Short mmCIF file of C-alpha atoms in Angstrom, two decimals:
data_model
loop_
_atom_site.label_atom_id
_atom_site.label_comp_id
_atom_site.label_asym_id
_atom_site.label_seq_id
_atom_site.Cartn_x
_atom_site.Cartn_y
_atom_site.Cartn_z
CA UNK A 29 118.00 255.28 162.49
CA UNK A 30 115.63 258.10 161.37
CA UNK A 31 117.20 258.08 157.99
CA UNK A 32 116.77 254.12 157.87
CA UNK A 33 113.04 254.97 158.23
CA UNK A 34 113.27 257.41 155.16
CA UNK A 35 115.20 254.58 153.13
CA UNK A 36 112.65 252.04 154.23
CA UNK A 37 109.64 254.20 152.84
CA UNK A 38 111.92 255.14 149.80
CA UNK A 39 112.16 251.30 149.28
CA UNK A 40 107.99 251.06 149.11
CA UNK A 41 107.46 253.41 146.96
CA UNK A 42 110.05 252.24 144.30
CA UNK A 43 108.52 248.29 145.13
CA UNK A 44 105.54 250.15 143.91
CA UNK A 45 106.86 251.66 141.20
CA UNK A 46 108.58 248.82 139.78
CA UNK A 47 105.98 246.58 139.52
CA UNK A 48 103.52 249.02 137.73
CA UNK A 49 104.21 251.23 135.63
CA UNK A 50 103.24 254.23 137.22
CA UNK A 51 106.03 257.28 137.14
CA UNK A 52 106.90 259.08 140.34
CA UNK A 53 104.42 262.14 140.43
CA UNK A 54 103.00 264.24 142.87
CA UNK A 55 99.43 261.99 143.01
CA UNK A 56 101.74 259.06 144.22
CA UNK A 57 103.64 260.66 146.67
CA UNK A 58 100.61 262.39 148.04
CA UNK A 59 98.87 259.19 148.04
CA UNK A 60 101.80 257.01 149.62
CA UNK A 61 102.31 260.07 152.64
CA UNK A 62 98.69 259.35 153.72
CA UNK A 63 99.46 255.95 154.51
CA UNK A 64 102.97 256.83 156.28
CA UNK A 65 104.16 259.24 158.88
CA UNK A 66 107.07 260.36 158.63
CA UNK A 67 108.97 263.75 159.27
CA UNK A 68 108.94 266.58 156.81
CA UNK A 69 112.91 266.25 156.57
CA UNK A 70 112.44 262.60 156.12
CA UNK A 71 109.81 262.62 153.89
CA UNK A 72 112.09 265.18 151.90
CA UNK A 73 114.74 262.61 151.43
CA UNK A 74 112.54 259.64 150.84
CA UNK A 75 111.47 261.44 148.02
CA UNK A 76 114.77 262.56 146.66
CA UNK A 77 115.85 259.30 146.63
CA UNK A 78 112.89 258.04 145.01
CA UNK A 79 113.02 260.46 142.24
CA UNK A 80 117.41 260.46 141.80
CA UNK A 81 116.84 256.42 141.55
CA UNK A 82 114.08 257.05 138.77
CA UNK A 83 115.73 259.57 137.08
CA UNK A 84 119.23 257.58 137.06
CA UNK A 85 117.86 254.04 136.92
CA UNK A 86 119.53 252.99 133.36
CA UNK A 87 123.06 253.75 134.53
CA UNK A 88 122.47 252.80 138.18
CA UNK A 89 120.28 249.22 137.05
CA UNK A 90 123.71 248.94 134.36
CA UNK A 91 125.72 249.87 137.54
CA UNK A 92 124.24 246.46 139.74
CA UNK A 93 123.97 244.31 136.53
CA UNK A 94 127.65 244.56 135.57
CA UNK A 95 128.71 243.77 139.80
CA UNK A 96 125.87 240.97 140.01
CA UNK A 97 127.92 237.84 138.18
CA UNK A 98 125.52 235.49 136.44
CA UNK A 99 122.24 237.42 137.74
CA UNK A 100 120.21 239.21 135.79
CA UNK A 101 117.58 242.34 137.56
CA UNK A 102 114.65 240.08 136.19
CA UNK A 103 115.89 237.32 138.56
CA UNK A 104 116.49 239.25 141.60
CA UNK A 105 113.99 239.89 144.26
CA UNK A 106 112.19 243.09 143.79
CA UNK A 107 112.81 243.62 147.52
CA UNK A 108 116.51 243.36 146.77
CA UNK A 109 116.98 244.84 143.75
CA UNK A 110 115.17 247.87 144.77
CA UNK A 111 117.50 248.07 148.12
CA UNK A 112 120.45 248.01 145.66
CA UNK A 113 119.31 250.68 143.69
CA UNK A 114 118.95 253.22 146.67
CA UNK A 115 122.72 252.06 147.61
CA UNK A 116 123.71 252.48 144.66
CA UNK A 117 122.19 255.97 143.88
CA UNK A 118 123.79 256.77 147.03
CA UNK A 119 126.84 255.70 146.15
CA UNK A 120 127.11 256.86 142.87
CA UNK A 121 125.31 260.32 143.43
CA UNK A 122 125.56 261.72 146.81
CA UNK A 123 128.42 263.19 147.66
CA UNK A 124 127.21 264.15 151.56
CA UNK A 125 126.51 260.11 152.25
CA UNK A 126 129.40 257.50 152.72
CA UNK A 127 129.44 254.59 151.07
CA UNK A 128 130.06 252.37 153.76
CA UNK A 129 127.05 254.48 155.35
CA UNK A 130 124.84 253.38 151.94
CA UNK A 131 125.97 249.95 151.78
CA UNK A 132 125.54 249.13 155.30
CA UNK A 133 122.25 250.59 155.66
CA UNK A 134 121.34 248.56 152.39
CA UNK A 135 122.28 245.32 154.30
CA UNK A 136 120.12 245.95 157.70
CA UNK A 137 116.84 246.71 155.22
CA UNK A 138 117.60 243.80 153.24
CA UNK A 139 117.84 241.69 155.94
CA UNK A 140 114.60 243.34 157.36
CA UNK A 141 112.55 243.56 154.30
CA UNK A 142 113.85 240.52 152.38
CA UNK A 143 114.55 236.62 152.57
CA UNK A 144 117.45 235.14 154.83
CA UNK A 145 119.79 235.57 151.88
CA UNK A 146 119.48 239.07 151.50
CA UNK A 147 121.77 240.35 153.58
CA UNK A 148 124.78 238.53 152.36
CA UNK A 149 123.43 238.85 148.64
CA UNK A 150 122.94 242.86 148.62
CA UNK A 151 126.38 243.25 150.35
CA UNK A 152 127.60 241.46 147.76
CA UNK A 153 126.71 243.08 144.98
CA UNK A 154 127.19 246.52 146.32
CA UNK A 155 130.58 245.57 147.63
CA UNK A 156 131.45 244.92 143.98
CA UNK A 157 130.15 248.04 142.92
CA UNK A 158 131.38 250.35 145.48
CA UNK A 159 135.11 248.91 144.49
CA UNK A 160 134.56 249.23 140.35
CA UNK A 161 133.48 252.47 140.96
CA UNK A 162 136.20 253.37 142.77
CA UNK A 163 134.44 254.00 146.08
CA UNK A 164 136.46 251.61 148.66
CA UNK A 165 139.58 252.33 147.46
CA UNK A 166 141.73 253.03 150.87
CA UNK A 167 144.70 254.76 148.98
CA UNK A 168 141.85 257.68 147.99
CA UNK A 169 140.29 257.58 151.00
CA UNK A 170 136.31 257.19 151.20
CA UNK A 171 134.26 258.91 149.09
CA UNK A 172 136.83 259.45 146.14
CA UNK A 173 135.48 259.87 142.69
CA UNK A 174 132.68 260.45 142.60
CA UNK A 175 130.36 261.38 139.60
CA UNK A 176 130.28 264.80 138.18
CA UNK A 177 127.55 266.46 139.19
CA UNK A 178 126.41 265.09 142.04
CA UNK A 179 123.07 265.76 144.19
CA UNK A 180 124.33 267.58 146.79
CA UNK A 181 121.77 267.03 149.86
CA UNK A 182 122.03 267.40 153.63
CA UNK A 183 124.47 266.65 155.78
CA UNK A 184 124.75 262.94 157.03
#
């Protein structure tokens, strides 16, 4: 639950981000912390999400828009698009988090954060990602292949 907490503020602070166009710096992460309390830990990996998301976003929006049939990003909630995005960043880039861990996790915020359909519309779509990218494959157990050079953060 306490990592839920750090997803939840990581999800803010990329809503913010994606509807300015303000960069992740140290001004808005100062200024987002005064509003929020959160553990130092936490806070840590709020923030590393934040910034692997920003720094990754062409291959991980790419990632969503080729496992969301006949949606585009533009359509899709900011709430829920964002929530993908930390899934998928997950999924994609850190090695230390399951994906069932990501995905599920992605599915309680939605459902907390966005409309009724969110839930079953973020599972989805991450469902479809997880398997093209060779994440839910039983026969290579969980977690099998991975990107190269992963994040490598703490332990779960």
């Amino acid at each position: 639950m306490k990592r839920r907490k750090a997803r939840e503020c990581a999800l803010q602070m990329l809503f913010q981000l994606d509807i300015s166009t303000e960069k992740p710096s140290a001004a808005m992460l100062k200024r987002f912390w005064s509003e929020h309390e959160l553990e130092e830990d936490l806070k840590a990996f709020s923030e590393e999400i934040v910034k692997g998301v920003y720094k990754h976003r062409e291959k991980i929006n790419l990632k969503i828009q080729e496992s969301a049939r006949n949606w585009s990003l533009d359509r899709m909630a900011a709430v829920d698009r964002n929530v993908m995005r930390i899934a998928a960043y997950e999924i994609l880039f850190r090695l230390d988090i399951p994906t069932s861990v990501s995905i599920n996790e992605a599915i309680e915020i939605a459902k907390r954060f966005g409309t009724d359909d969110s839930g079953a519309f973020v599972n989805g779509i991450l469902d479809s990602l997880a398997r093209t990218a060779g994440k839910l494959d039983a026969d290579r157990g969980e977690g099998a292949g991975r990107e190269a050079n992963p994040v490598k953060g703490p332990a779960q």
